[in-house]
Short mmCIF file of C-alpha atoms (C1' of nucleotides) in Angstrom, two decimals:
data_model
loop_
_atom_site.label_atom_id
_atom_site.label_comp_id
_atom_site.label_asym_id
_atom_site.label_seq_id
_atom_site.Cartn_x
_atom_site.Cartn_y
_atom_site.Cartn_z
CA UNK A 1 69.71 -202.88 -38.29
CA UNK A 2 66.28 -202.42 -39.07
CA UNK A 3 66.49 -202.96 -42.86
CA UNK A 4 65.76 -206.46 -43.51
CA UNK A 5 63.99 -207.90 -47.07
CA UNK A 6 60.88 -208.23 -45.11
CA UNK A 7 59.21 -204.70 -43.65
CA UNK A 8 58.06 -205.36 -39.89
CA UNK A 9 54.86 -204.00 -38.95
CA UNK A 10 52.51 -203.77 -36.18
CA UNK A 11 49.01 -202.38 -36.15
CA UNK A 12 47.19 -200.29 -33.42
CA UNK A 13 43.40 -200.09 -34.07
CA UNK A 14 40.50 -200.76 -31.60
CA UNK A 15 38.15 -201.94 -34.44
CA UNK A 16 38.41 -205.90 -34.67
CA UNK A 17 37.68 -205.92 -38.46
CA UNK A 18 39.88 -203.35 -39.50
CA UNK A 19 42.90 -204.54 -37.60
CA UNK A 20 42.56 -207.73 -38.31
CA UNK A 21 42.14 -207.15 -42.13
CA UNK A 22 45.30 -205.00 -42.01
CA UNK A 23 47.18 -207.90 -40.63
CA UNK A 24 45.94 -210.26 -43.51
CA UNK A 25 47.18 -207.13 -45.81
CA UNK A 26 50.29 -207.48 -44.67
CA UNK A 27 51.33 -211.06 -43.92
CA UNK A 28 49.43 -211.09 -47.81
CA UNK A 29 51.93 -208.88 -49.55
CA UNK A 30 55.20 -209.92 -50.28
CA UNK A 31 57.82 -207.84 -48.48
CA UNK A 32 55.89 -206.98 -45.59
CA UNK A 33 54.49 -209.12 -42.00
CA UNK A 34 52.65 -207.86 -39.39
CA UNK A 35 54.11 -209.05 -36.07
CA UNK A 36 51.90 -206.99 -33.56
CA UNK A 37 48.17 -206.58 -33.97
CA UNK A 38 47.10 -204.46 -30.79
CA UNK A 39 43.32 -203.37 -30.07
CA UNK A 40 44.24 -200.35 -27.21
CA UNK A 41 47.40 -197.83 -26.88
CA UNK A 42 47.82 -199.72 -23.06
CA UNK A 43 48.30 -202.66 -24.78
CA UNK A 44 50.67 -201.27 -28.06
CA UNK A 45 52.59 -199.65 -25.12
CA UNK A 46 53.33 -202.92 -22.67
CA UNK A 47 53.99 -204.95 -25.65
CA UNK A 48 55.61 -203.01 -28.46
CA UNK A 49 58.88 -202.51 -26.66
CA UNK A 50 59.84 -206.26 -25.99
CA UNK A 51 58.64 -206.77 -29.75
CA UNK A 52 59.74 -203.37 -32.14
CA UNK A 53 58.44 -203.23 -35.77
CA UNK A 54 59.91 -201.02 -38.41
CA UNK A 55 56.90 -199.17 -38.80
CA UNK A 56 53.54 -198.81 -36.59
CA UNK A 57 50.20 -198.14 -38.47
CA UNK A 58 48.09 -196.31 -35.47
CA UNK A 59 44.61 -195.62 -35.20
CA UNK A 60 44.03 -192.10 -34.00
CA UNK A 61 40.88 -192.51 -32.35
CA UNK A 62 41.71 -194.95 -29.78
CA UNK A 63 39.40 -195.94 -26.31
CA UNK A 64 41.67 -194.89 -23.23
CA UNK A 65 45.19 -193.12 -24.31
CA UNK A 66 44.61 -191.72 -27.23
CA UNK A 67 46.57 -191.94 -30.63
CA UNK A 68 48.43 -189.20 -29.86
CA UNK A 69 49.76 -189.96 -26.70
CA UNK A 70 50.67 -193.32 -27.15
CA UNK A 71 52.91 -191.87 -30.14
CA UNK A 72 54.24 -189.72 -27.69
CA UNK A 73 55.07 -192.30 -25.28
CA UNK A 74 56.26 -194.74 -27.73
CA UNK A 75 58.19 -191.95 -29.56
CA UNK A 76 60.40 -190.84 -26.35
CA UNK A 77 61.19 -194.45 -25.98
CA UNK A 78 61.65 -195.76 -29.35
CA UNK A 79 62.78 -192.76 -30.83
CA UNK A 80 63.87 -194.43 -34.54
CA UNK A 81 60.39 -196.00 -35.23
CA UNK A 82 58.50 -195.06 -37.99
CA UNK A 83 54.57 -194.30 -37.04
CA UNK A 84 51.74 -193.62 -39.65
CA UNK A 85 48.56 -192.55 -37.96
CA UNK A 86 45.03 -193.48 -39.81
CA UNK A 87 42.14 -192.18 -39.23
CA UNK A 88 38.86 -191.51 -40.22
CA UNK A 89 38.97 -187.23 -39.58
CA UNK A 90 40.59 -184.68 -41.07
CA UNK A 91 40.68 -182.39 -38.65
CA UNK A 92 43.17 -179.77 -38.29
CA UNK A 93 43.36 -179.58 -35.16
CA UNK A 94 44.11 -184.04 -34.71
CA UNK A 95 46.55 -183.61 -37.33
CA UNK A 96 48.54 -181.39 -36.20
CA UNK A 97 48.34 -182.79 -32.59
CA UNK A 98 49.74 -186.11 -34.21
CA UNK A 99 52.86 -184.52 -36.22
CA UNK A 100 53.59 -182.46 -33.08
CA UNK A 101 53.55 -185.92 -31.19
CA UNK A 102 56.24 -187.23 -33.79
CA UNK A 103 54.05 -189.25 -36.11
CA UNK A 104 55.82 -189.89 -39.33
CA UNK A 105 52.90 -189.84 -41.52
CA UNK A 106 49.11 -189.39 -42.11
CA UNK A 107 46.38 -191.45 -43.87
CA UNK A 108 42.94 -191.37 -44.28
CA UNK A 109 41.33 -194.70 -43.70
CA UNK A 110 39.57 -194.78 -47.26
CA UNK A 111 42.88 -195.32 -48.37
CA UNK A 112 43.56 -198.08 -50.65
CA UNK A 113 45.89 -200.89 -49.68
CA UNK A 114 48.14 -200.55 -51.96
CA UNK A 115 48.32 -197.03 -51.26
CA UNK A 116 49.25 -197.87 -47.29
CA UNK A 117 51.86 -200.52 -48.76
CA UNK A 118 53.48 -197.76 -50.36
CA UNK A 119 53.44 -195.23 -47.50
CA UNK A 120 55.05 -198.24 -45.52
CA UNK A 121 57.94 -198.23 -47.98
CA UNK A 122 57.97 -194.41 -48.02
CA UNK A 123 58.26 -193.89 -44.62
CA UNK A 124 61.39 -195.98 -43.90
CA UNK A 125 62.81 -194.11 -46.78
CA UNK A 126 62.68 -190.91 -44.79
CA UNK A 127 59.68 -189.49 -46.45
CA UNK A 128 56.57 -188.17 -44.87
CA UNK A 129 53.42 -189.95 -46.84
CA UNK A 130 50.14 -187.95 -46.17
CA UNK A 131 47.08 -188.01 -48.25
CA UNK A 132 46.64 -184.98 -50.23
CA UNK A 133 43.94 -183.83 -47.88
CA UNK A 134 45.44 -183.63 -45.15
CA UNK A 135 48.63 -182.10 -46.99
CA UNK A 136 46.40 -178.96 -47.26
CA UNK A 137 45.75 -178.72 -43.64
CA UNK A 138 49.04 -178.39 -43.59
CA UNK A 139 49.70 -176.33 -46.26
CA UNK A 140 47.04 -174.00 -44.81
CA UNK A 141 48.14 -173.43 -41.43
CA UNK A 142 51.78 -172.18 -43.06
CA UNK A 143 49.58 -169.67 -45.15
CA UNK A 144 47.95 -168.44 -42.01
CA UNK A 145 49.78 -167.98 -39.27
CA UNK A 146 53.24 -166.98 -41.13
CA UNK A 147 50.47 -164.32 -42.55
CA UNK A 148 50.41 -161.96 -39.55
CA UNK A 149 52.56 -159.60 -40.07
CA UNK A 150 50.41 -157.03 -41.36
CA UNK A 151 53.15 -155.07 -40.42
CA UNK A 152 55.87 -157.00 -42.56
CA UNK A 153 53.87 -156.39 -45.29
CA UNK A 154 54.17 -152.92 -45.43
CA UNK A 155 57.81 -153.35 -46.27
CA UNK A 156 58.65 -153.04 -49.93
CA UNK A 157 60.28 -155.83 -51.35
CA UNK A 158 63.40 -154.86 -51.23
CA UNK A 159 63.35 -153.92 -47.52
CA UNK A 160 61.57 -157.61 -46.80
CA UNK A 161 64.42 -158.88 -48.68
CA UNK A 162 66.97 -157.40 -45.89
CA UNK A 163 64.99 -158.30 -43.29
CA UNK A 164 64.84 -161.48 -44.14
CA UNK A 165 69.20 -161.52 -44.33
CA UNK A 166 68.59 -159.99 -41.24
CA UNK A 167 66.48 -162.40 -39.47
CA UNK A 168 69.50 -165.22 -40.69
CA UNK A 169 72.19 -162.99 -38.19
CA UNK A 170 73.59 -161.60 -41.26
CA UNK A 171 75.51 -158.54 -40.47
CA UNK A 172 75.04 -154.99 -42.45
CA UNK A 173 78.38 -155.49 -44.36
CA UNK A 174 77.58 -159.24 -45.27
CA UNK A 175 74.02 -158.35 -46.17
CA UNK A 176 75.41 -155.64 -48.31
CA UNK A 177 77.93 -158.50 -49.84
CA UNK A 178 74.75 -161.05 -50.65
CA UNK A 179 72.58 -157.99 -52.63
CA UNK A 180 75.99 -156.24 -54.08
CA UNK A 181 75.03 -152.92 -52.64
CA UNK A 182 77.04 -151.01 -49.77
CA UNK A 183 76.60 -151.31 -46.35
CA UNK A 184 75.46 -147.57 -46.16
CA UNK A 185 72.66 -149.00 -48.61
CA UNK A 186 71.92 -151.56 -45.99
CA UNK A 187 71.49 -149.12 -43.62
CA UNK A 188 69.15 -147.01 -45.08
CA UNK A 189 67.33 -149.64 -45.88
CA UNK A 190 67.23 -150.76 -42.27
CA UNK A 191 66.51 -147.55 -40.85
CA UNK A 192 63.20 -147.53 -43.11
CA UNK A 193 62.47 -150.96 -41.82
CA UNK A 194 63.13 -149.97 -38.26
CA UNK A 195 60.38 -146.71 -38.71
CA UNK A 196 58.31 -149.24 -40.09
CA UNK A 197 58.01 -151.74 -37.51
CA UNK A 198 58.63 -149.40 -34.36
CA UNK A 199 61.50 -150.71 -33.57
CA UNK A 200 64.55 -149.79 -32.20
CA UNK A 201 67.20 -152.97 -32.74
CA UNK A 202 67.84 -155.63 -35.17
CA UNK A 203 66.50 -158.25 -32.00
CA UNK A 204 63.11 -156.28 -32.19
CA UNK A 205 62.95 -155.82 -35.91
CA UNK A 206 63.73 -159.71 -36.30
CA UNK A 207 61.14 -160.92 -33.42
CA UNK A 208 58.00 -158.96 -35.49
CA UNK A 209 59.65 -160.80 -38.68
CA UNK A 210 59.19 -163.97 -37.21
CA UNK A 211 55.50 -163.25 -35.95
CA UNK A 212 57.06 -163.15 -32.18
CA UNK B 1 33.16 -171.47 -63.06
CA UNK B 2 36.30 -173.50 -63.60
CA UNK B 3 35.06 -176.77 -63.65
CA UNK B 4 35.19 -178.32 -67.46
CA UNK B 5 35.35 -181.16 -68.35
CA UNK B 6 38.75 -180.50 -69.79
CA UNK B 7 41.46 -179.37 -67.04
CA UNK B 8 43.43 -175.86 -68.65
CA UNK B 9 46.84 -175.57 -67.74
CA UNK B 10 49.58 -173.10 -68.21
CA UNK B 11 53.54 -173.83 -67.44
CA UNK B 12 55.92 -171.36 -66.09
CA UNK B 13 59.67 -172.33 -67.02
CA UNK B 14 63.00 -171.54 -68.15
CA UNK B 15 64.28 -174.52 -69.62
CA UNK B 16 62.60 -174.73 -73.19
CA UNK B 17 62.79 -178.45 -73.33
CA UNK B 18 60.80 -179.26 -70.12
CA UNK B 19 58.40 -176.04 -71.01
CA UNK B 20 57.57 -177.98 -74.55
CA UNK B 21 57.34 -181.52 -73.08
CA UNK B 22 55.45 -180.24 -70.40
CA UNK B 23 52.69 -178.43 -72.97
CA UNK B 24 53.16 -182.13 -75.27
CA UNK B 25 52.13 -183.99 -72.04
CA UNK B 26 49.36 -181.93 -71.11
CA UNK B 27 48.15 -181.69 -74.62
CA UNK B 28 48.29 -185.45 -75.25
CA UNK B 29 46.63 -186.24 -72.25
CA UNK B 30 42.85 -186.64 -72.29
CA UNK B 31 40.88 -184.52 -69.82
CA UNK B 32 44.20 -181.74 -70.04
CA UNK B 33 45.46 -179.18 -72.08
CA UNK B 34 47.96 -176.06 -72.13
CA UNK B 35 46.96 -172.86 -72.99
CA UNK B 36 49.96 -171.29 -71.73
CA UNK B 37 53.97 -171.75 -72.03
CA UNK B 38 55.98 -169.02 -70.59
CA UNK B 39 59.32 -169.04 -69.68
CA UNK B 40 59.68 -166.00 -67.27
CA UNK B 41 57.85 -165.08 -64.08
CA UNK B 42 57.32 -161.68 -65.87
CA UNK B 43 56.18 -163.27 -69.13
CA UNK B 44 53.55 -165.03 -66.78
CA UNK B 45 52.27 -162.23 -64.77
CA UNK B 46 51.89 -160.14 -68.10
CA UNK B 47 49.95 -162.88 -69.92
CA UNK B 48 48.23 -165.00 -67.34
CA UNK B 49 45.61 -162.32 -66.13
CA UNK B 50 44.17 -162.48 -69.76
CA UNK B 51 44.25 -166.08 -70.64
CA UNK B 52 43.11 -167.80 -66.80
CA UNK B 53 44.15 -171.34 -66.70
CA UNK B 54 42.60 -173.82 -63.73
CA UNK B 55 46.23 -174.98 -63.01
CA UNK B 56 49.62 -173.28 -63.08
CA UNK B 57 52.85 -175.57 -63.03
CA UNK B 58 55.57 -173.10 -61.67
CA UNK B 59 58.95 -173.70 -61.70
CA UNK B 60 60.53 -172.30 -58.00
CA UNK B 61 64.38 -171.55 -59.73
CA UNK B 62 63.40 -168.31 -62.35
CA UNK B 63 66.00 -166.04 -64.29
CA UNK B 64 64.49 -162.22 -62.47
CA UNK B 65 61.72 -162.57 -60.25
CA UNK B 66 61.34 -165.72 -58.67
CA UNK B 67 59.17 -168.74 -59.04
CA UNK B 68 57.98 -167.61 -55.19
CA UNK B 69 57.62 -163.87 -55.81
CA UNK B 70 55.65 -164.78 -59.02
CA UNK B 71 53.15 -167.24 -56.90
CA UNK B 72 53.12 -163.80 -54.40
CA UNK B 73 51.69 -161.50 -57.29
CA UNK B 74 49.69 -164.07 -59.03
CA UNK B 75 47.89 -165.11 -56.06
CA UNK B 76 47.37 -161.53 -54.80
CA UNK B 77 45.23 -161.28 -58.15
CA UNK B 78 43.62 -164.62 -58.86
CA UNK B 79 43.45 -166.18 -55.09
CA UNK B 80 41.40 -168.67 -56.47
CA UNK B 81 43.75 -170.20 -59.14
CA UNK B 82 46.12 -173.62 -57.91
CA UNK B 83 49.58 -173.66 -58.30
CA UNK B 84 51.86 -176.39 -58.07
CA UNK B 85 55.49 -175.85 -57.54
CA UNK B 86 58.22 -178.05 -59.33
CA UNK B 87 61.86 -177.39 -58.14
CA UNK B 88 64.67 -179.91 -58.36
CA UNK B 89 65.63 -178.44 -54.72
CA UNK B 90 64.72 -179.59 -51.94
CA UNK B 91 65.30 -176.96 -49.69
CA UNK B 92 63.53 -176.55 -46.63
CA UNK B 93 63.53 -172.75 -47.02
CA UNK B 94 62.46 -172.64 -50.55
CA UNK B 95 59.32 -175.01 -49.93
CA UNK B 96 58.62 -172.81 -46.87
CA UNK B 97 58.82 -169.63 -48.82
CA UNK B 98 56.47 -170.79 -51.23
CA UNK B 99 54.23 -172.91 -49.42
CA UNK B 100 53.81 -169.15 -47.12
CA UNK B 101 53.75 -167.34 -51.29
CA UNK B 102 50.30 -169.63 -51.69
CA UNK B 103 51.76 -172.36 -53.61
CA UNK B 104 49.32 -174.92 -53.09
CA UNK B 105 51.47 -178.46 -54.49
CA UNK B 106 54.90 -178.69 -54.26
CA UNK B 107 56.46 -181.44 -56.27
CA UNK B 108 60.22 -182.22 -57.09
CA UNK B 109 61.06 -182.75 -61.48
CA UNK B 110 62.00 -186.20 -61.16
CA UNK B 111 58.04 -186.58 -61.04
CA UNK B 112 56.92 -189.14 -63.43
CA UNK B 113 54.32 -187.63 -66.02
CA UNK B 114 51.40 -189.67 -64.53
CA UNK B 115 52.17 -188.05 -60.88
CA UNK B 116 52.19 -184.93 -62.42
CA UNK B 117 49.02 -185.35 -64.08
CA UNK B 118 47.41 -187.00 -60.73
CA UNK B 119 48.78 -183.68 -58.87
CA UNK B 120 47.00 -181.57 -61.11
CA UNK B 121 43.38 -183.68 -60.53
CA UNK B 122 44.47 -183.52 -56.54
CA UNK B 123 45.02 -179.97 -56.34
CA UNK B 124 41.42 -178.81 -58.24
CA UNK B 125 39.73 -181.27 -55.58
CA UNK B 126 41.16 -179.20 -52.90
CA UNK B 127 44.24 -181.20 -51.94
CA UNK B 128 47.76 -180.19 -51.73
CA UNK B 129 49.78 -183.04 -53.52
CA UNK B 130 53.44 -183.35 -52.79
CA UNK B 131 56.10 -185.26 -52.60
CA UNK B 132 56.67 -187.49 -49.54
CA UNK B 133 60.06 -185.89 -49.30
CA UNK B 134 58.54 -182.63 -49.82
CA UNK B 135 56.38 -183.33 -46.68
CA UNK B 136 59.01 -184.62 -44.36
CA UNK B 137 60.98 -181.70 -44.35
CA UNK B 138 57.08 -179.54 -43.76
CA UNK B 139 56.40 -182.36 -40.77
CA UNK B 140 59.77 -181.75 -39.62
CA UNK B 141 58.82 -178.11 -39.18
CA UNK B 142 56.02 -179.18 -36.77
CA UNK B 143 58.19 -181.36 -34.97
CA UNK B 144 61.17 -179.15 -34.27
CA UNK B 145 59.68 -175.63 -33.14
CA UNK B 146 58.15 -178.02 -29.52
CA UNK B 147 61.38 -180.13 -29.66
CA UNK B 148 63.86 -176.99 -28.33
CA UNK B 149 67.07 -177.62 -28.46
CA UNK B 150 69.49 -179.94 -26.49
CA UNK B 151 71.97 -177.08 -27.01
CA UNK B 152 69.92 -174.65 -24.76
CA UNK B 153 69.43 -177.48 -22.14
CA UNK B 154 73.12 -177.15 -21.48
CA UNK B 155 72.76 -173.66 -20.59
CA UNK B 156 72.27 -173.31 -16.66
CA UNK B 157 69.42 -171.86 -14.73
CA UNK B 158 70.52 -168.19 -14.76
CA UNK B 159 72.19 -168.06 -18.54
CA UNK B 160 68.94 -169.65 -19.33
CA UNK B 161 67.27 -166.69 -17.79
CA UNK B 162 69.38 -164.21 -19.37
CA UNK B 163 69.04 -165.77 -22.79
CA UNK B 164 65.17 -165.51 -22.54
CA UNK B 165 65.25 -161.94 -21.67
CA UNK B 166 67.77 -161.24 -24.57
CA UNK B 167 65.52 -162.88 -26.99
CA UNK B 168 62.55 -160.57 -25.87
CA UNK B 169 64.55 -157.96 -27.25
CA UNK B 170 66.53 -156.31 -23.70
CA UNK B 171 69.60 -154.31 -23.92
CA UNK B 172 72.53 -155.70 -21.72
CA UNK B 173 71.70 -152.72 -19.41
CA UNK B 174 68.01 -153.72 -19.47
CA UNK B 175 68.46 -157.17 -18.73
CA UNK B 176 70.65 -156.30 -15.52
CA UNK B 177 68.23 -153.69 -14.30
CA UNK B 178 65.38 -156.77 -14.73
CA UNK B 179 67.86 -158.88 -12.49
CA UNK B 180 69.42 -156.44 -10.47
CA UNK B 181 72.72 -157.43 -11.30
CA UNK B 182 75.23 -155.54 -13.25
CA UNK B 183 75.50 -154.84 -16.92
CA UNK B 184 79.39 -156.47 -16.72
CA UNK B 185 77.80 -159.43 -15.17
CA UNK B 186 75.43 -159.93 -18.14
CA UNK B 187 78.34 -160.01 -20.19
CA UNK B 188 79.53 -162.54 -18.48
CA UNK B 189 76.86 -164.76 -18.63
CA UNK B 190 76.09 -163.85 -22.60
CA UNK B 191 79.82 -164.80 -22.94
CA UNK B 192 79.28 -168.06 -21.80
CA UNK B 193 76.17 -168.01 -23.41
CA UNK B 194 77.67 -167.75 -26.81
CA UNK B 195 80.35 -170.31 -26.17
CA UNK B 196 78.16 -173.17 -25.70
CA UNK B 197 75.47 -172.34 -28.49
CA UNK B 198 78.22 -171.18 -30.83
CA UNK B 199 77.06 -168.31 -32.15
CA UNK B 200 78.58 -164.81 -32.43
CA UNK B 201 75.80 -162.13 -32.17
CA UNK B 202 72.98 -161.69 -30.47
CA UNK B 203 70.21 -162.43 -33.46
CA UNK B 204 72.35 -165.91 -34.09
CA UNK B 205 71.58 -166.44 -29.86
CA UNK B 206 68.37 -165.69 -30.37
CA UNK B 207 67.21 -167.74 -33.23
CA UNK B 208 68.93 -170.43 -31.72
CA UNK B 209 66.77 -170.38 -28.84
CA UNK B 210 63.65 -169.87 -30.69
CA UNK B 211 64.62 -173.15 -32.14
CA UNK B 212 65.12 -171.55 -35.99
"C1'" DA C 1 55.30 -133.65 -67.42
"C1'" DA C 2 55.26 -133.47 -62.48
"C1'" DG C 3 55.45 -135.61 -58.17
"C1'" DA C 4 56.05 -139.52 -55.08
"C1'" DA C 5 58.31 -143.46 -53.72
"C1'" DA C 6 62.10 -146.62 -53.78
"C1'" DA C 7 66.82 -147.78 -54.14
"C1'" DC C 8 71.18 -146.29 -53.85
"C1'" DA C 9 75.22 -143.96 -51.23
"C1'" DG C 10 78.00 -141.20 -48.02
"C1'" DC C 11 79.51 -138.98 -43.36
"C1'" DA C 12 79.29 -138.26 -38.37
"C1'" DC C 13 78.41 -139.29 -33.63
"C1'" DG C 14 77.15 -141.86 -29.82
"C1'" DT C 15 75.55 -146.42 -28.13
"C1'" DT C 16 75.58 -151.24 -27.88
"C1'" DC C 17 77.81 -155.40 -28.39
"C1'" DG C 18 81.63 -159.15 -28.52
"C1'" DT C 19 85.70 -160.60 -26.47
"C1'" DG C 20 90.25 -160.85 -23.93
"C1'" DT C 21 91.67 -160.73 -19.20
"C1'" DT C 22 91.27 -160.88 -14.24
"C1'" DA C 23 89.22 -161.56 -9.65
"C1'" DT C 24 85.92 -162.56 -5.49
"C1'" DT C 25 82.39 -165.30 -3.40
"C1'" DG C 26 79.36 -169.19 -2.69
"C1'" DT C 27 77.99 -173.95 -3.60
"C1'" DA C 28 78.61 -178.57 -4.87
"C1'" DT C 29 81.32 -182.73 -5.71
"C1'" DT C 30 84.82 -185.51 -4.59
"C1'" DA D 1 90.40 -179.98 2.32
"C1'" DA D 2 90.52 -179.64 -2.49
"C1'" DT D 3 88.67 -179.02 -6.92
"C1'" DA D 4 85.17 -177.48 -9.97
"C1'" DC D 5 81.65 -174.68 -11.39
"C1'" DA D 6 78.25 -170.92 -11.09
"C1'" DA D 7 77.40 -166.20 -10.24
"C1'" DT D 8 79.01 -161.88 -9.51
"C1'" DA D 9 81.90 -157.75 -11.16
"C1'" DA D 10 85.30 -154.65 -13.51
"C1'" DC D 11 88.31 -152.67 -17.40
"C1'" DA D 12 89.62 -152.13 -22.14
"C1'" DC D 13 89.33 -152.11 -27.12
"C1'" DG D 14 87.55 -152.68 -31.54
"C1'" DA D 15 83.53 -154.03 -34.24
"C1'" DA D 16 78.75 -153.56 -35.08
"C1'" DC D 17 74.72 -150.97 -34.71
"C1'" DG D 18 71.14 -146.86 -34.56
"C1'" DT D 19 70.23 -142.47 -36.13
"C1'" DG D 20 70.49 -137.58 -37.85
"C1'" DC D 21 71.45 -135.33 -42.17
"C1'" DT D 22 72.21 -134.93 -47.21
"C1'" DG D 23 72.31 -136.25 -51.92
"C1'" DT D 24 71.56 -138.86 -56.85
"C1'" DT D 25 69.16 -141.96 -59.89
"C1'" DT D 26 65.52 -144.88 -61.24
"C1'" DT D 27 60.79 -146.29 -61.31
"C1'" DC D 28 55.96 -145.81 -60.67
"C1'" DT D 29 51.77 -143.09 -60.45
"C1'" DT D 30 49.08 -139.46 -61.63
#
DNA sequence: AAGAAAACAGCACGTTCGTGTTATTGTATT
DNA sequence: AATACAATAACACGAACGTGCTGTTTTCTT
């Protein structure tokens, strides 16, 4: 069992100060220890198995393997462990990179310690803490991409509405069921969606949907 | 310009008691006030336009048009104004929907009145406050798409094949002609197909191996 | 008030799909 | 040698789908 009155932590971070003041954070605050302070994702990786913390606080920019691969090493592996990355940029393109690699949450390193003491306690709840900032990165690349469909959007409501039902495997007669109208309805409906979208099958219609 | 030294902020919900002790809290709070209670998405879009606020507290479940369709209209209007989302749901197809609508905070009611009032500072500074629960399931949505599926895995080489030509959108005939095998062979294969993914259709196969 | 668009609904016909059943051949695994 | 599985193939039947055609009612725009 990993739940224990005392939070385990361990702390990868190349900078000597920061780690080190993390650790003194930690083994400070009632509830939590730090029982791993490493200075280079070689080292996190050799060591960190024989000695697993509830949660791993990981610098992103690290000298040799990078952040992001040693979460995905340490995530195929030690599949269960919770990993906060911390770092200094905000950039889209590191974030995402990080979450993709199976990193549990994302901080900015201005954050305040009480704020990281909380995340630690929010993570092993089975919530994702993120500063705000880097919650709109997010939040932003579901407002592009799913915006492509330029195509989708000529639908009127109503038709998007089926093709959504559509795009669950819904058949006509139980899409006709959910919005009370008949199955000939549905069809209709369909057929206008079908024009719309140059398509010639439900598979095609629901691939464009999906931005496929 | 929106930037006052008072915060203006309008709430969009059904439920008259959290619409009024939303509008108390705002108004009793330094630095915030409401100049707008409505408590339908059509009451909104009819009354917003002419009385802008800088924040919008939505509410996702709305008697007739939706909490999401109402961000969808606002937004297409007044791109520039922040919305935050409050739903007691947390659905991962809800947030999605209007996360994708523009919502830019998504937040769950059980919010205490302070977070609420921090969200509404976060969002006007450009972040996207939500709730760490609220984020795992949008970090989950990074994670899973790369992830495929151990169901597909148990598929063999040539069902795996077949499967990836039916999800471009081939007809049984068209996938054999691709393969040079026989239409009543494809059946065969989709047969088995469909017993190990469970599904029954096609679009169900499909979505399953697009990992939706 | 007139016209356009959207939503609704029905019928018909042919195609595609899902599934039950059966069978041959080749390739591993034991 | 025996068993198991993968790949191939065929036949049949009913369900689901795609499309051509027609029609009414409501809603929005002009």
């Amino acid at each position: 069992m990993t739940e224990q009155s005392t939070i385990t932590v361990s702390v990868v971070e190349d900078n000597d100060a920061l780690r080190e003041g993390w650790g003194v954070l930690l083994k400070g605050s009632p509830g939590f220890t730090c029982i791993g302070a490493y200075s280079s994702a070689e080292e996190a990786l050799e060591k960190i198995p024989s000695n697993i913390p509830d949660v791993i606080l990981m610098d992103i920019n690290l000298p040799g393997i990078s952040g992001v691969d040693c979460v995905k090493k340490l995530k195929k592996n030690l599949p269960a462990i919770s990993i906060i990355m911390i770092t200094v940029h905000e950039d889209s393109e590191q974030v995402f990179e990080a979450l993709k690699a199976g990193a549990n949450g994302y901080l900015v390193k201005r954050t305040p310690p009480a704020k990281i003491l909380e995340a630690i306690d929010d993570v092993l709840k089975g919530g994702s803490p993120m500063s705000s900032q880097i919650a709109r990165l997010v939040v932003q690349s579901f407002q592009n991409p799913p915006a492509i469909n330029d195509e989708t959007a000529a639908l009127t409501t109503r038709e998007q509405e089926i093709l959504a039902l559509l795009a669950k495997g819904f058949r006509y007669k139980e899409i006709g069921e959910s919005l009370f109208i008949s199955t000939e309805t549905v069809r209709g409906h369909l057929r206008h969606i079908y024009e719309k979208l140059s398509v010639r099958s439900r598979t095609e219609a629901v691939l464009k949907y999906l931005g496929k």
